[in-house]
PDB file of C-alpha atoms and ligand atoms in Angstrom:
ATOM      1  CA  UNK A 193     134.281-152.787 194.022  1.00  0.00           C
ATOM      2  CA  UNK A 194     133.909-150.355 190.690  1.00  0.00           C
ATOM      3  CA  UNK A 195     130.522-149.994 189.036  1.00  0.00           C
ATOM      4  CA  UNK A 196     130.523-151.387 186.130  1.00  0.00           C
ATOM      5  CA  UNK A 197     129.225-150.782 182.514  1.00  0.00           C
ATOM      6  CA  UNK A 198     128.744-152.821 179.878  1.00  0.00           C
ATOM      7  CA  UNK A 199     128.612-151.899 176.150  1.00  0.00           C
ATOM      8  CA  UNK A 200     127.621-153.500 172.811  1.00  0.00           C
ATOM      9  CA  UNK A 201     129.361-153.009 169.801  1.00  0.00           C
ATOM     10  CA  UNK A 202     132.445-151.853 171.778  1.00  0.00           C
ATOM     11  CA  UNK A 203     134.865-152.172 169.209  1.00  0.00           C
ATOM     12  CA  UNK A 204     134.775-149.215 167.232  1.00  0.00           C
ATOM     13  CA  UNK A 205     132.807-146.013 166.253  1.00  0.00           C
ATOM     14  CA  UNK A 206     130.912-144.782 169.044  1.00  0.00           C
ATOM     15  CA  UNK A 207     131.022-148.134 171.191  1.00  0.00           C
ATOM     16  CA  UNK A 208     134.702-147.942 171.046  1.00  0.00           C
ATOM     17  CA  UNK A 209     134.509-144.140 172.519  1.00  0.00           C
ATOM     18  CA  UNK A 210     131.959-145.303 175.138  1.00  0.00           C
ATOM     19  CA  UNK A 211     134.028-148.075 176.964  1.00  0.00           C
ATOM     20  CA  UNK A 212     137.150-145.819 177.152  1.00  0.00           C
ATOM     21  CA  UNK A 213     134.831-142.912 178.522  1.00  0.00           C
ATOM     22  CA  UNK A 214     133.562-145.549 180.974  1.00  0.00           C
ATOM     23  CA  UNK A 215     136.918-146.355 181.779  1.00  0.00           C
ATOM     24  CA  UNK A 216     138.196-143.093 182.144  1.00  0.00           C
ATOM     25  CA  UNK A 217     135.656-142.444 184.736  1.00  0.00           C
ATOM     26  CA  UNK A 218     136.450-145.558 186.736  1.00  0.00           C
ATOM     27  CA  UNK A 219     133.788-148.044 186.048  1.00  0.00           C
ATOM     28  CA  UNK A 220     134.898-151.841 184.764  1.00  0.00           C
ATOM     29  CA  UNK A 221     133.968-152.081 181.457  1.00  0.00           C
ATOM     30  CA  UNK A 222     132.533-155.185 179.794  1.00  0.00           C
ATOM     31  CA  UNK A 223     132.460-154.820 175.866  1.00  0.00           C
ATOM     32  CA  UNK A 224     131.066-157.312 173.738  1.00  0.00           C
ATOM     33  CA  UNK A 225     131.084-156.807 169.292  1.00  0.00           C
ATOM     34  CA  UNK A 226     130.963-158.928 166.439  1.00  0.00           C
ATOM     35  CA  UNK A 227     134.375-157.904 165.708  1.00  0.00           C
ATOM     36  CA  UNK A 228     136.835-159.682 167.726  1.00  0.00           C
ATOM     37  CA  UNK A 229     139.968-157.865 166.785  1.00  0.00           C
ATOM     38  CA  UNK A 230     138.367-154.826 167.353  1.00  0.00           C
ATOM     39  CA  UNK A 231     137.381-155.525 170.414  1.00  0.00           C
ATOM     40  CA  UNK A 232     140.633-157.071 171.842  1.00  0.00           C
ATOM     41  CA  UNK A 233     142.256-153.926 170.795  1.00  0.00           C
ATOM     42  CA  UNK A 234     139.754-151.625 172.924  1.00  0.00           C
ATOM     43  CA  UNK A 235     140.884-153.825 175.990  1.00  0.00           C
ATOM     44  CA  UNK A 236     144.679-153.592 175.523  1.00  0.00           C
ATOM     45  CA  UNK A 237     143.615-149.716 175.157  1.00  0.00           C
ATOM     46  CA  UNK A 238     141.785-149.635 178.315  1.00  0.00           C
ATOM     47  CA  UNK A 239     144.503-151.732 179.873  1.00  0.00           C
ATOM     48  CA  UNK A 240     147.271-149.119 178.834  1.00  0.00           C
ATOM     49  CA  UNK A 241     146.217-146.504 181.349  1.00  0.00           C
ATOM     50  CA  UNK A 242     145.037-148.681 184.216  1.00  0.00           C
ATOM     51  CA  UNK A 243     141.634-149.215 183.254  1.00  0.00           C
ATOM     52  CA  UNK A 244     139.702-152.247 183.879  1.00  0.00           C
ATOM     53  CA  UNK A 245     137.825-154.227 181.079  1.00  0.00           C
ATOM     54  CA  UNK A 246     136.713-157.575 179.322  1.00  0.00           C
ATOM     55  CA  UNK A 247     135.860-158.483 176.027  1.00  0.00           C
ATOM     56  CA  UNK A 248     133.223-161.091 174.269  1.00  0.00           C
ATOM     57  CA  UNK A 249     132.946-161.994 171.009  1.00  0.00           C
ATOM     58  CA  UNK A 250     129.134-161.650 170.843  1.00  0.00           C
ATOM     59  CA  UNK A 251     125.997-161.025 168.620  1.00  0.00           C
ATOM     60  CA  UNK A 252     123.457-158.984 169.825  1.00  0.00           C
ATOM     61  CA  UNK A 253     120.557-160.342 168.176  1.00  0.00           C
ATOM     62  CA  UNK A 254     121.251-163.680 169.401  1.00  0.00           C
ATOM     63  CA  UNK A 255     120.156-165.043 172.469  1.00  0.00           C
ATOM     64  CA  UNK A 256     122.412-167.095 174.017  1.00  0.00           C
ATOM     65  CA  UNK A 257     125.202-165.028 172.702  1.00  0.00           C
ATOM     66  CA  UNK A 258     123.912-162.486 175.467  1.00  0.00           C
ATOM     67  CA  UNK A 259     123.269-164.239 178.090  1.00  0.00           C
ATOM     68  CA  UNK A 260     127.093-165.635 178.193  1.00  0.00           C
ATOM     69  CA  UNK A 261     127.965-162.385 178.108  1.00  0.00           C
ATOM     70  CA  UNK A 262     126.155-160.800 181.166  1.00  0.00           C
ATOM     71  CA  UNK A 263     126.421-164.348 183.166  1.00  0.00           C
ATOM     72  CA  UNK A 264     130.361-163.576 182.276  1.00  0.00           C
ATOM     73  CA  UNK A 265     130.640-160.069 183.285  1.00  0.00           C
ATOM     74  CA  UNK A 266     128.371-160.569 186.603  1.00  0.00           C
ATOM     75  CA  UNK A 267     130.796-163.224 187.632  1.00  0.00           C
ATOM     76  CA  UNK A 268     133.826-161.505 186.510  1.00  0.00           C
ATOM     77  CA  UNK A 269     133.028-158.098 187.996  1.00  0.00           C
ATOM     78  CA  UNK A 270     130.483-158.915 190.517  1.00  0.00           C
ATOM     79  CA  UNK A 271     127.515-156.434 189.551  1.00  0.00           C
ATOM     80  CA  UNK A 272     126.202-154.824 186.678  1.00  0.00           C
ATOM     81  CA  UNK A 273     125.313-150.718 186.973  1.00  0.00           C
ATOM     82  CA  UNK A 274     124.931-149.727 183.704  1.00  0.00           C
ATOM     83  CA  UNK A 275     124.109-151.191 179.886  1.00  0.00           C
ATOM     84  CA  UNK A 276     124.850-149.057 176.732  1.00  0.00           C
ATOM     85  CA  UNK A 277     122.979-150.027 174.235  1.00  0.00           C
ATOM     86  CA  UNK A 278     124.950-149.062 170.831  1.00  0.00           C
ATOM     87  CA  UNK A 279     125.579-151.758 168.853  1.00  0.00           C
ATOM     88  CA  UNK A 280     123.539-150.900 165.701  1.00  0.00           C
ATOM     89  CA  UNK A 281     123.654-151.789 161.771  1.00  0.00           C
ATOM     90  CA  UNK A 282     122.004-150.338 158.305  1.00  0.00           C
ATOM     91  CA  UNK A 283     120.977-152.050 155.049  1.00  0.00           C
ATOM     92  CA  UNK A 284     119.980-149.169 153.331  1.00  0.00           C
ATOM     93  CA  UNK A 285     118.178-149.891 149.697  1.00  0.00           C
ATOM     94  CA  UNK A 286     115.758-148.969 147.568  1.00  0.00           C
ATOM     95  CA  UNK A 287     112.204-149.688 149.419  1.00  0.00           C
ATOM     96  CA  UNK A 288     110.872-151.562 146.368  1.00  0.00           C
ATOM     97  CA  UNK A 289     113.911-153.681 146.752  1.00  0.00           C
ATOM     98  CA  UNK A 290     114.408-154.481 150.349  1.00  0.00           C
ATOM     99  CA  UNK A 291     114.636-157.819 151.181  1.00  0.00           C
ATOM    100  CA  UNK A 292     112.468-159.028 154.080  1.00  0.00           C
ATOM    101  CA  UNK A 293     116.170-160.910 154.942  1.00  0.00           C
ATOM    102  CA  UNK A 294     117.566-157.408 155.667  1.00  0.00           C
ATOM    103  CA  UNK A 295     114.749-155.663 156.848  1.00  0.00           C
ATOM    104  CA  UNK A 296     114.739-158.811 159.665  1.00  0.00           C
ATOM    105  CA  UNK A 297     118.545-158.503 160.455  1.00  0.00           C
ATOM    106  CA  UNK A 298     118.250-154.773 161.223  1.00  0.00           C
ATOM    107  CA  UNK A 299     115.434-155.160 163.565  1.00  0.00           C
ATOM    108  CA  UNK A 300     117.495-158.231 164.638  1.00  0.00           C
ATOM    109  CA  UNK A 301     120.385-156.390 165.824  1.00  0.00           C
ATOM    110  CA  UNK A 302     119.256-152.926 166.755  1.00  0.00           C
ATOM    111  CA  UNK A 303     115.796-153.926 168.421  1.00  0.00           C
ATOM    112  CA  UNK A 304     115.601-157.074 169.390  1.00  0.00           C
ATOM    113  CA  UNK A 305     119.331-157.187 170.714  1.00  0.00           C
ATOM    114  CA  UNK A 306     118.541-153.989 172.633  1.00  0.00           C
ATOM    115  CA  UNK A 307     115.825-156.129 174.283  1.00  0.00           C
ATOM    116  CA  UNK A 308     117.720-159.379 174.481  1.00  0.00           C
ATOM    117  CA  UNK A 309     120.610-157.397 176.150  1.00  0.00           C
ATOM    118  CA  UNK A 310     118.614-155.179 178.613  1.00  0.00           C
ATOM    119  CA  UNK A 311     116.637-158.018 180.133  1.00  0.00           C
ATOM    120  CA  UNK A 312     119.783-160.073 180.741  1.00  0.00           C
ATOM    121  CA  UNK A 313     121.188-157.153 182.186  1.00  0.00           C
ATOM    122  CA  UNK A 314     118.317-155.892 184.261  1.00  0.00           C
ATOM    123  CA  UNK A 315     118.004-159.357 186.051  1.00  0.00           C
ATOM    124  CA  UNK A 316     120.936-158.914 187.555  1.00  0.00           C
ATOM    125  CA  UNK A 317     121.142-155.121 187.738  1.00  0.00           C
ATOM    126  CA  UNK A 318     117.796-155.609 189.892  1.00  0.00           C
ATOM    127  CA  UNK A 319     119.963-158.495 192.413  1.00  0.00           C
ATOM    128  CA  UNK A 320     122.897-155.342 192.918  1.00  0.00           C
ATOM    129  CA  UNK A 321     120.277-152.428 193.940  1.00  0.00           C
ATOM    130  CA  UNK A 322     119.632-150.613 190.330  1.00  0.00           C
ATOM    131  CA  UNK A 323     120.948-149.138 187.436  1.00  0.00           C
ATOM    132  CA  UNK A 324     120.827-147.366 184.309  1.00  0.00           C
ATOM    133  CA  UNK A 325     120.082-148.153 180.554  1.00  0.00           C
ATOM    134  CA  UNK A 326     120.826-146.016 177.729  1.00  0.00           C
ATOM    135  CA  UNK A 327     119.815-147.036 174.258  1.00  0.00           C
ATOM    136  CA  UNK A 328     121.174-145.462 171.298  1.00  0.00           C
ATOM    137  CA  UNK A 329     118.218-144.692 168.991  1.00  0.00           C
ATOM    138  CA  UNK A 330     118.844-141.625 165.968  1.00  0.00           C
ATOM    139  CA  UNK A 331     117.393-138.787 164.656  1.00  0.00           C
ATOM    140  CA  UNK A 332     116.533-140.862 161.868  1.00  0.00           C
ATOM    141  CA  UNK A 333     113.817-142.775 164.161  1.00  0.00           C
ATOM    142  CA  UNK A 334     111.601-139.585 163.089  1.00  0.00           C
ATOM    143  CA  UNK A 335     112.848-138.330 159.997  1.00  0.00           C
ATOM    144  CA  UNK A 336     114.072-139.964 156.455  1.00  0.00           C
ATOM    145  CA  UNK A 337     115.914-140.069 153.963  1.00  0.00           C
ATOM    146  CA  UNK A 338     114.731-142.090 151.054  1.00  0.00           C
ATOM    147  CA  UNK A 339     115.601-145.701 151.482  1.00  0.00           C
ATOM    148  CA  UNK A 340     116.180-146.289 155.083  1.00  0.00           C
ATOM    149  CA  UNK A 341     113.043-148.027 155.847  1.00  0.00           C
ATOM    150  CA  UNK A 342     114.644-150.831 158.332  1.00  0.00           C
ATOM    151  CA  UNK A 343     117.008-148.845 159.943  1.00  0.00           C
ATOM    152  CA  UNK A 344     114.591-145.671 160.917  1.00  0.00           C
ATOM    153  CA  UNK A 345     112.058-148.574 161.924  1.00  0.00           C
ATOM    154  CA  UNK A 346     114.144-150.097 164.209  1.00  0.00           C
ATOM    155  CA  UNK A 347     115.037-146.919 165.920  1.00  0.00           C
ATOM    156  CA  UNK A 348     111.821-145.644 166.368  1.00  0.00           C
ATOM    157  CA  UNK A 349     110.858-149.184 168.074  1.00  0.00           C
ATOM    158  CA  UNK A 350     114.068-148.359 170.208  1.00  0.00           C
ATOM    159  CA  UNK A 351     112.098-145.214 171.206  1.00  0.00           C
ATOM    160  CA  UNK A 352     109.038-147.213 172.283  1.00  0.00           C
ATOM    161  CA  UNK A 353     111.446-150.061 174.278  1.00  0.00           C
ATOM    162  CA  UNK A 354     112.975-146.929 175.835  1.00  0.00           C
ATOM    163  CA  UNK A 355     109.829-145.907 177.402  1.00  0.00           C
ATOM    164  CA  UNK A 356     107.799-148.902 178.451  1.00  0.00           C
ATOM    165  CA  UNK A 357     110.899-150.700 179.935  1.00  0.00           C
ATOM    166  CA  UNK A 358     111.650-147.366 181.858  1.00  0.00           C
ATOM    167  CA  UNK A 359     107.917-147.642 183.323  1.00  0.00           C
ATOM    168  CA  UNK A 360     108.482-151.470 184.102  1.00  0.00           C
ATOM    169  CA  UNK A 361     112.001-150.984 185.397  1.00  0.00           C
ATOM    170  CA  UNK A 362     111.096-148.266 187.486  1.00  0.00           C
ATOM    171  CA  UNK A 363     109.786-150.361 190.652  1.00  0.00           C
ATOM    172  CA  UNK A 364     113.493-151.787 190.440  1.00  0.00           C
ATOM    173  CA  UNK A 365     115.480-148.624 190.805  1.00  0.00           C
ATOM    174  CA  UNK A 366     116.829-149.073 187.149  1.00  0.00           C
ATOM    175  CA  UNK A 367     116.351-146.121 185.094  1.00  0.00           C
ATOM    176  CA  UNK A 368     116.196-146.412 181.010  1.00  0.00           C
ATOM    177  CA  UNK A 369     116.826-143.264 178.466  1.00  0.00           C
ATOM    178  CA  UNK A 370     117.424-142.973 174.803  1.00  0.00           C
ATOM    179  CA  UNK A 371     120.011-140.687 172.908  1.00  0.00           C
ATOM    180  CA  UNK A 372     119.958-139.957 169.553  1.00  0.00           C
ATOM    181  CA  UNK A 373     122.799-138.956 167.804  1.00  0.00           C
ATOM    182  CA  UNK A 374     122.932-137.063 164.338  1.00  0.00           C
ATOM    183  CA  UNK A 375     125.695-136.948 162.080  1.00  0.00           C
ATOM    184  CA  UNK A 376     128.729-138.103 164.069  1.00  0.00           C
ATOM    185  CA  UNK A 377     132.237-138.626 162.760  1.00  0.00           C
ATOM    186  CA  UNK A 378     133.634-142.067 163.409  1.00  0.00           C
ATOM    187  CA  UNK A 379     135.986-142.837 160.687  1.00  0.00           C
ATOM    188  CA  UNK A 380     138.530-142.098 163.390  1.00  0.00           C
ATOM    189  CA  UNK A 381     137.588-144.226 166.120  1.00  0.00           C
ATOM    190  CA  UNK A 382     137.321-147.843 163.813  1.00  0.00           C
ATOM    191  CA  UNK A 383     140.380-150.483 163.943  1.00  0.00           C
ATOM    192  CA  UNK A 384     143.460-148.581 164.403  1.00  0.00           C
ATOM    193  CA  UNK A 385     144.164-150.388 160.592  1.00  0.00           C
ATOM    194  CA  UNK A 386     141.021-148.940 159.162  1.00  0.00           C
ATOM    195  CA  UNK A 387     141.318-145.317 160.611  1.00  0.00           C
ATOM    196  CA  UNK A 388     140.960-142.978 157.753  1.00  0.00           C
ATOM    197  CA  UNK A 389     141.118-139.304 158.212  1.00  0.00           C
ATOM    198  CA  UNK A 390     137.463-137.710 157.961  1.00  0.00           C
ATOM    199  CA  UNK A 391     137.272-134.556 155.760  1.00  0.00           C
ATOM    200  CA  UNK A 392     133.491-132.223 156.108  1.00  0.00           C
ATOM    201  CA  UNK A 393     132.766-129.529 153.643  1.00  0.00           C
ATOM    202  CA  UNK A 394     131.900-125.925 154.432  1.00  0.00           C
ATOM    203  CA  UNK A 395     128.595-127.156 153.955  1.00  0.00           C
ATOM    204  CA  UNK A 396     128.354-130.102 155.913  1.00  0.00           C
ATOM    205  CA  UNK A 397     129.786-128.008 158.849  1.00  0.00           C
ATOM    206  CA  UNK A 398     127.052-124.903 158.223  1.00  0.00           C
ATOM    207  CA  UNK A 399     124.182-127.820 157.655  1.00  0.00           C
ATOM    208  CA  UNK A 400     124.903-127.853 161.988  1.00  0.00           C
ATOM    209  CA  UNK A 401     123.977-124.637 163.937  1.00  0.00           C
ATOM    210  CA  UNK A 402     127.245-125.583 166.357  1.00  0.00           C
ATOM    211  CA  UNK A 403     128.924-125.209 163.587  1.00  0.00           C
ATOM    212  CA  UNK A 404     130.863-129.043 163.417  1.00  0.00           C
ATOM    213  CA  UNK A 405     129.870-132.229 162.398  1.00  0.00           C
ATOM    214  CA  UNK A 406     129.779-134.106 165.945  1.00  0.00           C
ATOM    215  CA  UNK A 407     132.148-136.902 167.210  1.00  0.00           C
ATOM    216  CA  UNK A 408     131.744-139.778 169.356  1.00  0.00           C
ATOM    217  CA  UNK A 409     132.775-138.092 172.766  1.00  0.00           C
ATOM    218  CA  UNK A 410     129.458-135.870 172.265  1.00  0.00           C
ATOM    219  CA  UNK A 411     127.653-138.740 172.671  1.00  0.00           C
ATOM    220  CA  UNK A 412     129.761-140.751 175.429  1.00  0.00           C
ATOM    221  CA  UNK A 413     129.808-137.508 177.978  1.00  0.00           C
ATOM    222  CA  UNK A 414     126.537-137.703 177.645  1.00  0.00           C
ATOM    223  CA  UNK A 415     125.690-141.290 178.287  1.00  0.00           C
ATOM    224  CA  UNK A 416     128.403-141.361 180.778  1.00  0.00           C
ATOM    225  CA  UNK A 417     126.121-137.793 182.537  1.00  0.00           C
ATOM    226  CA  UNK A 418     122.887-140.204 182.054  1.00  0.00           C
ATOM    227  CA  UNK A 419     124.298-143.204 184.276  1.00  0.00           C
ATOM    228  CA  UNK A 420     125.403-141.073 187.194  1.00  0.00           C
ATOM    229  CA  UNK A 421     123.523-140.288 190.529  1.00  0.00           C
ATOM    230  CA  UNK A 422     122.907-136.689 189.265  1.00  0.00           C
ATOM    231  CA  UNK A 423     121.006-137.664 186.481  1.00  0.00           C
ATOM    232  CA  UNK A 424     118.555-139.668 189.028  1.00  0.00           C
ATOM    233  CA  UNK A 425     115.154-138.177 188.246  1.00  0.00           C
ATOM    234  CA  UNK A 426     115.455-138.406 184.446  1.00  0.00           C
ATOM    235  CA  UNK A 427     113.903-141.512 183.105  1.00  0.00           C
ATOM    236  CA  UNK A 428     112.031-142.682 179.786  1.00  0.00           C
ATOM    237  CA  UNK A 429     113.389-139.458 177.864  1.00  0.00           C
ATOM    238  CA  UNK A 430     115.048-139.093 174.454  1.00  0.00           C
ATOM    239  CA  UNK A 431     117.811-136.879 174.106  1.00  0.00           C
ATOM    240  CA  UNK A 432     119.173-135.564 170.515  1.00  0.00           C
ATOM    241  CA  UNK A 433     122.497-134.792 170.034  1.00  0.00           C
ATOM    242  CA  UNK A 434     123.113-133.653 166.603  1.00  0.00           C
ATOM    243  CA  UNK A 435     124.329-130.059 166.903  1.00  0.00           C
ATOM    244  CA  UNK A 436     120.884-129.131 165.857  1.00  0.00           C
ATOM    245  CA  UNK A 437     121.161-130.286 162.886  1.00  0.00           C
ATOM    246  CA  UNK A 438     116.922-131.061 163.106  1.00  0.00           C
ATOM    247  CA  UNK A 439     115.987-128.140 164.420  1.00  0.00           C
ATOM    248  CA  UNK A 440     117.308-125.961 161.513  1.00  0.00           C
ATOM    249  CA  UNK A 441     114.736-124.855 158.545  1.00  0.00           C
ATOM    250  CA  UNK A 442     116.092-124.939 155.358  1.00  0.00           C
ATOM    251  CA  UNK A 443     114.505-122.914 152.694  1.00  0.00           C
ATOM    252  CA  UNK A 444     115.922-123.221 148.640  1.00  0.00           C
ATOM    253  CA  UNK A 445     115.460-119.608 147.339  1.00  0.00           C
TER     254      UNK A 445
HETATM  255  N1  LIG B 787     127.545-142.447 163.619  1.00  0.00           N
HETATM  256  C1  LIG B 787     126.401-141.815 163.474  1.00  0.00           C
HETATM  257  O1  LIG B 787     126.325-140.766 162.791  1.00  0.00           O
HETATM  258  C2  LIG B 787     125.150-142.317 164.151  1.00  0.00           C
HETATM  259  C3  LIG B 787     123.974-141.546 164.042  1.00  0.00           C
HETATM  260  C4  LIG B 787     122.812-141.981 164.668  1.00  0.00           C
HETATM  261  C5  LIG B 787     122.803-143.154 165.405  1.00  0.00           C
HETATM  262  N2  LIG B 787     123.946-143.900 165.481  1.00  0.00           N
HETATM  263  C6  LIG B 787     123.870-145.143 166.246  1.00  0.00           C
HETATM  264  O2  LIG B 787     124.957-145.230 167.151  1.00  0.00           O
HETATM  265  C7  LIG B 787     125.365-146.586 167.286  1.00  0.00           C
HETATM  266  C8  LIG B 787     126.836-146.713 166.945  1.00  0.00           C
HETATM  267  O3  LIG B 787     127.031-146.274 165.607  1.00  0.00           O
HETATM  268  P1  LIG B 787     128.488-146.127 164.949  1.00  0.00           P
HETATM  269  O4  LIG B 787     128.361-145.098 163.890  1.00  0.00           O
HETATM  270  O5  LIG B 787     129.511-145.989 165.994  1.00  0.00           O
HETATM  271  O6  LIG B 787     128.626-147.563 164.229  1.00  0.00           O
HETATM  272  P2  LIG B 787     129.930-148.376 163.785  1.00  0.00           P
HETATM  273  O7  LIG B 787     129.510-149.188 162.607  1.00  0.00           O
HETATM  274  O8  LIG B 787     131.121-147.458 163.643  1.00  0.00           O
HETATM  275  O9  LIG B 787     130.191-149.341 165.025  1.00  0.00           O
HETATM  276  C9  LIG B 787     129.225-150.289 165.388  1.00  0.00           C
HETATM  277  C10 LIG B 787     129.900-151.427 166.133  1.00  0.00           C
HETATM  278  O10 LIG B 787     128.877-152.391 166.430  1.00  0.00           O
HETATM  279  C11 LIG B 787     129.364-153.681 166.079  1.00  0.00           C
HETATM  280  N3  LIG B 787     128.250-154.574 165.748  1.00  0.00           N
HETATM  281  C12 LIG B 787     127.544-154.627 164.586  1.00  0.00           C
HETATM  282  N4  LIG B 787     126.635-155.613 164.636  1.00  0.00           N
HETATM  283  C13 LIG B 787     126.767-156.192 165.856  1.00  0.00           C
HETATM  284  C14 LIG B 787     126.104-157.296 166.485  1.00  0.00           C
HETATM  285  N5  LIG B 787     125.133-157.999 165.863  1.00  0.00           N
HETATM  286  N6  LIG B 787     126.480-157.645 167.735  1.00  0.00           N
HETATM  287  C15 LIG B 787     127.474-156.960 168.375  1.00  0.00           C
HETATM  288  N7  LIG B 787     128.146-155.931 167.817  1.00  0.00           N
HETATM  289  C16 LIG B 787     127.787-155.548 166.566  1.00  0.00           C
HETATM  290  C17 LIG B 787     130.284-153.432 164.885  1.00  0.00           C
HETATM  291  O11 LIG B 787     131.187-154.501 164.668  1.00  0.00           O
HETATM  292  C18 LIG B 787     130.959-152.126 165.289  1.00  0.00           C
HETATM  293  O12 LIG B 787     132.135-152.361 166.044  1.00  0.00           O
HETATM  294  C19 LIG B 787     124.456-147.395 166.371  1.00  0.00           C
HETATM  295  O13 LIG B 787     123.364-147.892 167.097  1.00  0.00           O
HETATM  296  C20 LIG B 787     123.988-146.376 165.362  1.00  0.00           C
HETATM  297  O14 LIG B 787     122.755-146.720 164.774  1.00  0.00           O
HETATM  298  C21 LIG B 787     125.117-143.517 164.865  1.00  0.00           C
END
């Protein structure tokens, strides 16, 4: 029987990267998105080179929505090994201005859906012997820009979730991380009718000590490492990926 992963927001950007990573290394993959044509298109992808994989029409933030989908993929594929995290979504706007509407739908999707998904998913990860979680948080959960109040909130909160459920999931052999990406390029990786070629300055590029503005296979090798028996003893960690980006002082002269 293959292990099997399942991903949120699977249709495109990163999400859509992740489930044909997954594939690629053998596991079933169960994607679920808002975006049904998106989605469908992932599994005729996966499909095309032998891969295995379902899709649900689902929204994260809402409950039953979720627990279709795992109650779906645990029947369809028989166990559940690993949960990607990714589906996430911005409102970015003026902090005088932000609706308590917006600021609630952000937190909706990116923190409570992370929640709603990984409980569903840890019940029966817990029945099959273990697993592993990976929540996609962002570099932005501890530094701003002006106007991103909801969307750096909910990511920090992702960074909290990450921890205490990895110290509640531990007894259960399920292990929970967090990655947070940077800037990565994903105008290349939406529905193949929306793909529009990405252009970076010089200066977007030199803003990165790699050198490159990142794209979404940085971030699925990685999750993809973080699932595996090799990564075993890492648990309750963050790891950016953002070509170190962060770590880089800049100084106007
Ligand atoms: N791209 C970046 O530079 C970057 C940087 C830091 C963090 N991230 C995080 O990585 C994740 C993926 O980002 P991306 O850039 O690929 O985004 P994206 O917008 O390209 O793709 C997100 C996918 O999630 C789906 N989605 C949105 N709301 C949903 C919901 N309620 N339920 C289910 N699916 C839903 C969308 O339809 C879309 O297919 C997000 O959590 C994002 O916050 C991205």
């Amino acid at each position: 029987m293959k292990k099997t992963a399942l991903i949120t927001g699977g249709g495109q950007g990163i999400g859509r990267a992740l489930a044909v990573k997954f594939a690629e290394n053998g596991y079933a993959v169960s994607l679920c998105d808002v975006d049904k044509e998106a989605g469908l298109e992932v599994v005729k992808h996966i499909r095309s080179f032998g891969g295995t994989a379902l899709f649900l029409q689902v929204d994260v933030a809402a409950e039953e929505d979720v627990r279709r989908w795992v109650k779906l993929t645990a029947n369809e594929f028989g166990r559940i090994d690993v949960l990607i995290n990714n589906a996430g979504i911005s409102r970015n706007a003026s902090f005088l201005e932000l609706t308590a509407e917006d600021f609630d739908r952000v937190i909706g999707v990116n923190l409570r859906g992370s929640f709603l998904c990984s409980r569903e998913a840890a019940r029966v990860m817990k029945e099959s012997g273990g697993g592993s979680i990976v929540n996609l948080s962002s570099t932005r959960a501890l530094m701003s820009e002006a106007g991103t109040e909801a969307y750096s909130a909910s990511k920090g909160g992702i960074l909290a979730l990450t921890h205490a459920m990895a110290v509640s999931l531990g007894p259960d052999d399920i292990r929970v991380n967090a990655v947070s990406p940077g800037w990565i390029e994903t105008r290349d990786w939406q529905l193949s009718s929306r793909v529009t070629t990405p252009h970076h300055s010089e200066q977007d590029k030199l803003q990165h000590p790699v050198g490159r503005v990142g794209i979404p296979y940085d971030i699925a090798d990685l999750c993809v490492y973080l699932s595996s028996d090799q990564a075993g003893f890492i648990t309750g960690q963050n790891f950016v990926v953002d070509g170190g980006m962060t770590i880089k002082m800049i100084y106007d002269e």
